[in-house]
Tab-separated table of C-alpha atoms in Angstrom:
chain	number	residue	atom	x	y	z
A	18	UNK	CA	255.564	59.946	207.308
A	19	UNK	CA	257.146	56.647	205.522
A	20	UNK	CA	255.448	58.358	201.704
A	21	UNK	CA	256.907	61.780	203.021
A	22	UNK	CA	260.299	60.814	203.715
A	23	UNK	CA	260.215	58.640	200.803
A	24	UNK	CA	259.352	61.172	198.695
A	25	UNK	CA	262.189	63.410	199.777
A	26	UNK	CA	264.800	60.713	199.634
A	27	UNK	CA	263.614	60.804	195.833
A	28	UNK	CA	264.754	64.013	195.469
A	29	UNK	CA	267.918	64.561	197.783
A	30	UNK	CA	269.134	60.339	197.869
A	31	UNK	CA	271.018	59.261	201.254
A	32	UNK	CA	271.386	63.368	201.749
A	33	UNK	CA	270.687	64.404	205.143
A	34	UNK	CA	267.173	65.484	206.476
A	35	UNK	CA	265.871	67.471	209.449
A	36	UNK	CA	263.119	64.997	210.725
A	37	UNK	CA	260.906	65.744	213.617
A	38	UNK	CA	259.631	62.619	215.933
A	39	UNK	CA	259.142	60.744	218.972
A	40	UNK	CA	260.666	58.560	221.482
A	41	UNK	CA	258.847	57.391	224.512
A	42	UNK	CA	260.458	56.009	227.725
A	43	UNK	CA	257.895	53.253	228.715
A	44	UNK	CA	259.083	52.300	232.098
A	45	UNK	CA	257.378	49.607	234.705
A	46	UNK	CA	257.232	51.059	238.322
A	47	UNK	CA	260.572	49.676	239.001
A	48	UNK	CA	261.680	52.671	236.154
A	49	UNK	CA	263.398	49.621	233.621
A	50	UNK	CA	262.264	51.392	230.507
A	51	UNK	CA	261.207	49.086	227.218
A	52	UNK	CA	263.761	48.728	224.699
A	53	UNK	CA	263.199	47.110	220.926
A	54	UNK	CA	266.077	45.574	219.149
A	55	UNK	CA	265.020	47.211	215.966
A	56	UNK	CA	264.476	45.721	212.681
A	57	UNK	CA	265.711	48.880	210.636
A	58	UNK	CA	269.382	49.345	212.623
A	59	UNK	CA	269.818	45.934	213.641
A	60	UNK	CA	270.455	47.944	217.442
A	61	UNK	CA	268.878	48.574	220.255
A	62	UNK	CA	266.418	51.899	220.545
A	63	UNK	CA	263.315	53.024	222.338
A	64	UNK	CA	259.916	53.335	220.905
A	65	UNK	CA	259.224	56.068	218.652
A	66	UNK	CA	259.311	57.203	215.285
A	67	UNK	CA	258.756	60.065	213.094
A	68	UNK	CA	256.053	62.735	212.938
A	69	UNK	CA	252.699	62.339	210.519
A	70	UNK	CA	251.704	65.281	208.236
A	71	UNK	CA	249.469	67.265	210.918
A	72	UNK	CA	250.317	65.192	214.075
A	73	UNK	CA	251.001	66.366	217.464
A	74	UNK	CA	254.122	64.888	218.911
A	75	UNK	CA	252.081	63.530	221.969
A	76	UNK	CA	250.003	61.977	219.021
A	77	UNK	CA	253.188	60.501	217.235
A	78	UNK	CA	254.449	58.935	220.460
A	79	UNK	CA	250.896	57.500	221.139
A	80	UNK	CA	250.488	55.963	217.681
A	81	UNK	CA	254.675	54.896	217.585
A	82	UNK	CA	254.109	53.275	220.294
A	83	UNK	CA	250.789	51.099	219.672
A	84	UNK	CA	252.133	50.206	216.466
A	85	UNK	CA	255.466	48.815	217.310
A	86	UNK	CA	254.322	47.400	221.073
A	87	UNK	CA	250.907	47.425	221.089
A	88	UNK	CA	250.395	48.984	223.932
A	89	UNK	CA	248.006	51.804	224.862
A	90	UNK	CA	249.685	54.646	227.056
A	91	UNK	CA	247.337	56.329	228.976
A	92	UNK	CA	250.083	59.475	230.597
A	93	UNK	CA	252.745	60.884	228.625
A	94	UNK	CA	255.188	63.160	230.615
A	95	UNK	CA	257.581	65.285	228.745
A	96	UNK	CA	261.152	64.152	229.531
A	97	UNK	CA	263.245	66.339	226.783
A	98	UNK	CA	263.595	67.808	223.529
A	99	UNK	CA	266.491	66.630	221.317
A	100	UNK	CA	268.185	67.846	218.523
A	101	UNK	CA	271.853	68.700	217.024
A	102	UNK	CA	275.014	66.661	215.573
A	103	UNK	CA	274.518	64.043	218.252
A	104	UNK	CA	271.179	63.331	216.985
A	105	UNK	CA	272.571	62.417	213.176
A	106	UNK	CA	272.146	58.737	212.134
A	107	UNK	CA	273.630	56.768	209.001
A	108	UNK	CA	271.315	54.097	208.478
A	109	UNK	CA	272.668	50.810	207.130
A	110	UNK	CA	271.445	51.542	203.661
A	111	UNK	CA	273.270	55.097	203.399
A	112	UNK	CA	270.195	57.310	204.160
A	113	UNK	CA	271.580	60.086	206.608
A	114	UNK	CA	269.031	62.145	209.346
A	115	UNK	CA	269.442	64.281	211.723
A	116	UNK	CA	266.487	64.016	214.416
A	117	UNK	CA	264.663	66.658	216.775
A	118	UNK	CA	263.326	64.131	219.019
A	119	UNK	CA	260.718	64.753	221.690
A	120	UNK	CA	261.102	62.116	224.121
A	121	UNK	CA	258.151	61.350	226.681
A	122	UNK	CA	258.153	59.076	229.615
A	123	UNK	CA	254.830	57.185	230.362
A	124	UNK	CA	254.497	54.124	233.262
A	125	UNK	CA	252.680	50.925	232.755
A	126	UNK	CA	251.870	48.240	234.323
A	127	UNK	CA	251.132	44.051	233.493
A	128	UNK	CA	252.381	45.378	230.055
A	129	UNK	CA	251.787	42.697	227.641
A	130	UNK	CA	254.265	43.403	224.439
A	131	UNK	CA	253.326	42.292	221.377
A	132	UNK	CA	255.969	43.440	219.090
A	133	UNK	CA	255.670	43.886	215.298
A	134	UNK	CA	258.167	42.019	214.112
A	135	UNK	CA	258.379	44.074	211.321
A	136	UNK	CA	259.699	46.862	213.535
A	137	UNK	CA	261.742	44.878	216.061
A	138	UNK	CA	262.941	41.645	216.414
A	139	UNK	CA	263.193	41.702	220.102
A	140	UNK	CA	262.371	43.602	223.588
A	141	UNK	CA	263.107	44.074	226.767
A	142	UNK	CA	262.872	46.059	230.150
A	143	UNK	CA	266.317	47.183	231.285
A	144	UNK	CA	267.342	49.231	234.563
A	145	UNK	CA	270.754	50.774	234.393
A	146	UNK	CA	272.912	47.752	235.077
A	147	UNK	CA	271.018	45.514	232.337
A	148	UNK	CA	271.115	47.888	229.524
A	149	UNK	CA	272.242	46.798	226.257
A	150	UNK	CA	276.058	48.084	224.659
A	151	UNK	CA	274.391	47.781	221.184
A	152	UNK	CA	271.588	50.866	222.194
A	153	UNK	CA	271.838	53.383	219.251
A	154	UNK	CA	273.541	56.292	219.184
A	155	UNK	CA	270.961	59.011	218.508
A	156	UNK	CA	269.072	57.278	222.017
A	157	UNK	CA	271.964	56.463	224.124
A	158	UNK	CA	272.002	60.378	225.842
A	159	UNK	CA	268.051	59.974	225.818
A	160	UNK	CA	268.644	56.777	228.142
A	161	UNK	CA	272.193	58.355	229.995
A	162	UNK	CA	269.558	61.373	230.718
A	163	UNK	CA	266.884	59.273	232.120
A	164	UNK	CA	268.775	56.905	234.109
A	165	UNK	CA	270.688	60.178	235.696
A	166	UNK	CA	267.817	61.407	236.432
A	167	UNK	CA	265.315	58.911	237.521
A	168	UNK	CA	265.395	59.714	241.398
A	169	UNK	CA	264.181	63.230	240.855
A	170	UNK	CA	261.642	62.342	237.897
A	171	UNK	CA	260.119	59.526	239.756
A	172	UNK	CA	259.370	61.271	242.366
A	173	UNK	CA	257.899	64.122	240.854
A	174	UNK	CA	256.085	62.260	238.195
A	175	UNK	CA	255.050	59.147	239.846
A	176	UNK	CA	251.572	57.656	238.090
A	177	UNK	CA	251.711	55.088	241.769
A	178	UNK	CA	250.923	51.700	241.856
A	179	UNK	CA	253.452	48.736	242.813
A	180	UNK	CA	253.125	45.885	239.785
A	181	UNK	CA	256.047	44.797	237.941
A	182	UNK	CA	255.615	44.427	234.316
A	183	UNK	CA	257.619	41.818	232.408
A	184	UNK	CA	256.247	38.912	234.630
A	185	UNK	CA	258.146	39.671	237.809
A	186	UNK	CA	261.803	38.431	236.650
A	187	UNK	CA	264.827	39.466	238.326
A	188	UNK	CA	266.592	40.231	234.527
A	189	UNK	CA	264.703	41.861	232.325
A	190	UNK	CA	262.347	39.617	229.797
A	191	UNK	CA	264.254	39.774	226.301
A	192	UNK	CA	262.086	38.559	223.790
């Protein structure tokens, strides 16, 4: 998507664009979901990104989330789709979007992280009392949503199990 938006930004500059993608709420069975301090904002934000040319969004948040984590999600559950004038973004260097995010939850466990740094400098998993004030804004009603709501989801949508990923810590592991 990077040539496709690139090309588009050639023709409209820092204009706003519609852009389709994918967030994923990667939680460890005590529902703290993964966050990236991310390279491109400077805040906080889950994993996702935007939509290939001919890509399924299951497929986007599969691939997002490999190549900024490098983890492999096995389940993705569909949390939410969303889009509108809380979902616009300035970037730092002017560009404007506004996103139509699908956002999927998925549940691992022993997740080992290995971040590309070229994507985020950092990362962490956060329950609601940890989370941090810098999360961005087109994600913070993504993460308001799911931390509302985690009671009901987990119980309907539980994948079982009992590890704790992050290496057991009582705060989350910030890398």
């Amino acid at each position: 998507m990077v040539d496709y938006v690139t090309e588009l930004r050639t023709l409209v500059g820092t204009r706003p664009l519609l852009l389709p993608g994918t967030s994923v709420l990667v939680r460890d069975f005590e529902n703290r979901i993964l966050l990236l301090n991310r390279a491109d904002t400077g805040g906080w934000g889950l994993p996702g990104g935007l939509m290939d040319i001919g890509e399924t969004f299951e497929e986007t948040g599969r691939r997002e989330v490999f190549e900024e984590t490098g983890l492999r999600l096995e389940t993705l559950t569909l949390f939410g789709v969303y889009s509108g004038a809380r979902y616009y973004f300035r970037y730092p260097n002017g560009d404007e979007v506004y996103n139509v995010t699908v956002v999927y939850v998925s549940t691992v466990a022993h997740a080992v992280v290995q971040v590309d740094r070229s994507e985020a400098s950092g990362y962490g998993f956060f329950g609601v009392r940890e989370l941090p004030t810098d999360i961005i804004s087109p994600e913070q009603p993504i993460v308001e949503a799911y931390f509302s709501n985690v009671g009901a989801f987990s119980a309907s949508n539980s994948d079982g199990g009992g590890s704790r990923a992050g290496g057991g810590e009582s705060r989350p592991p910030v890398v």
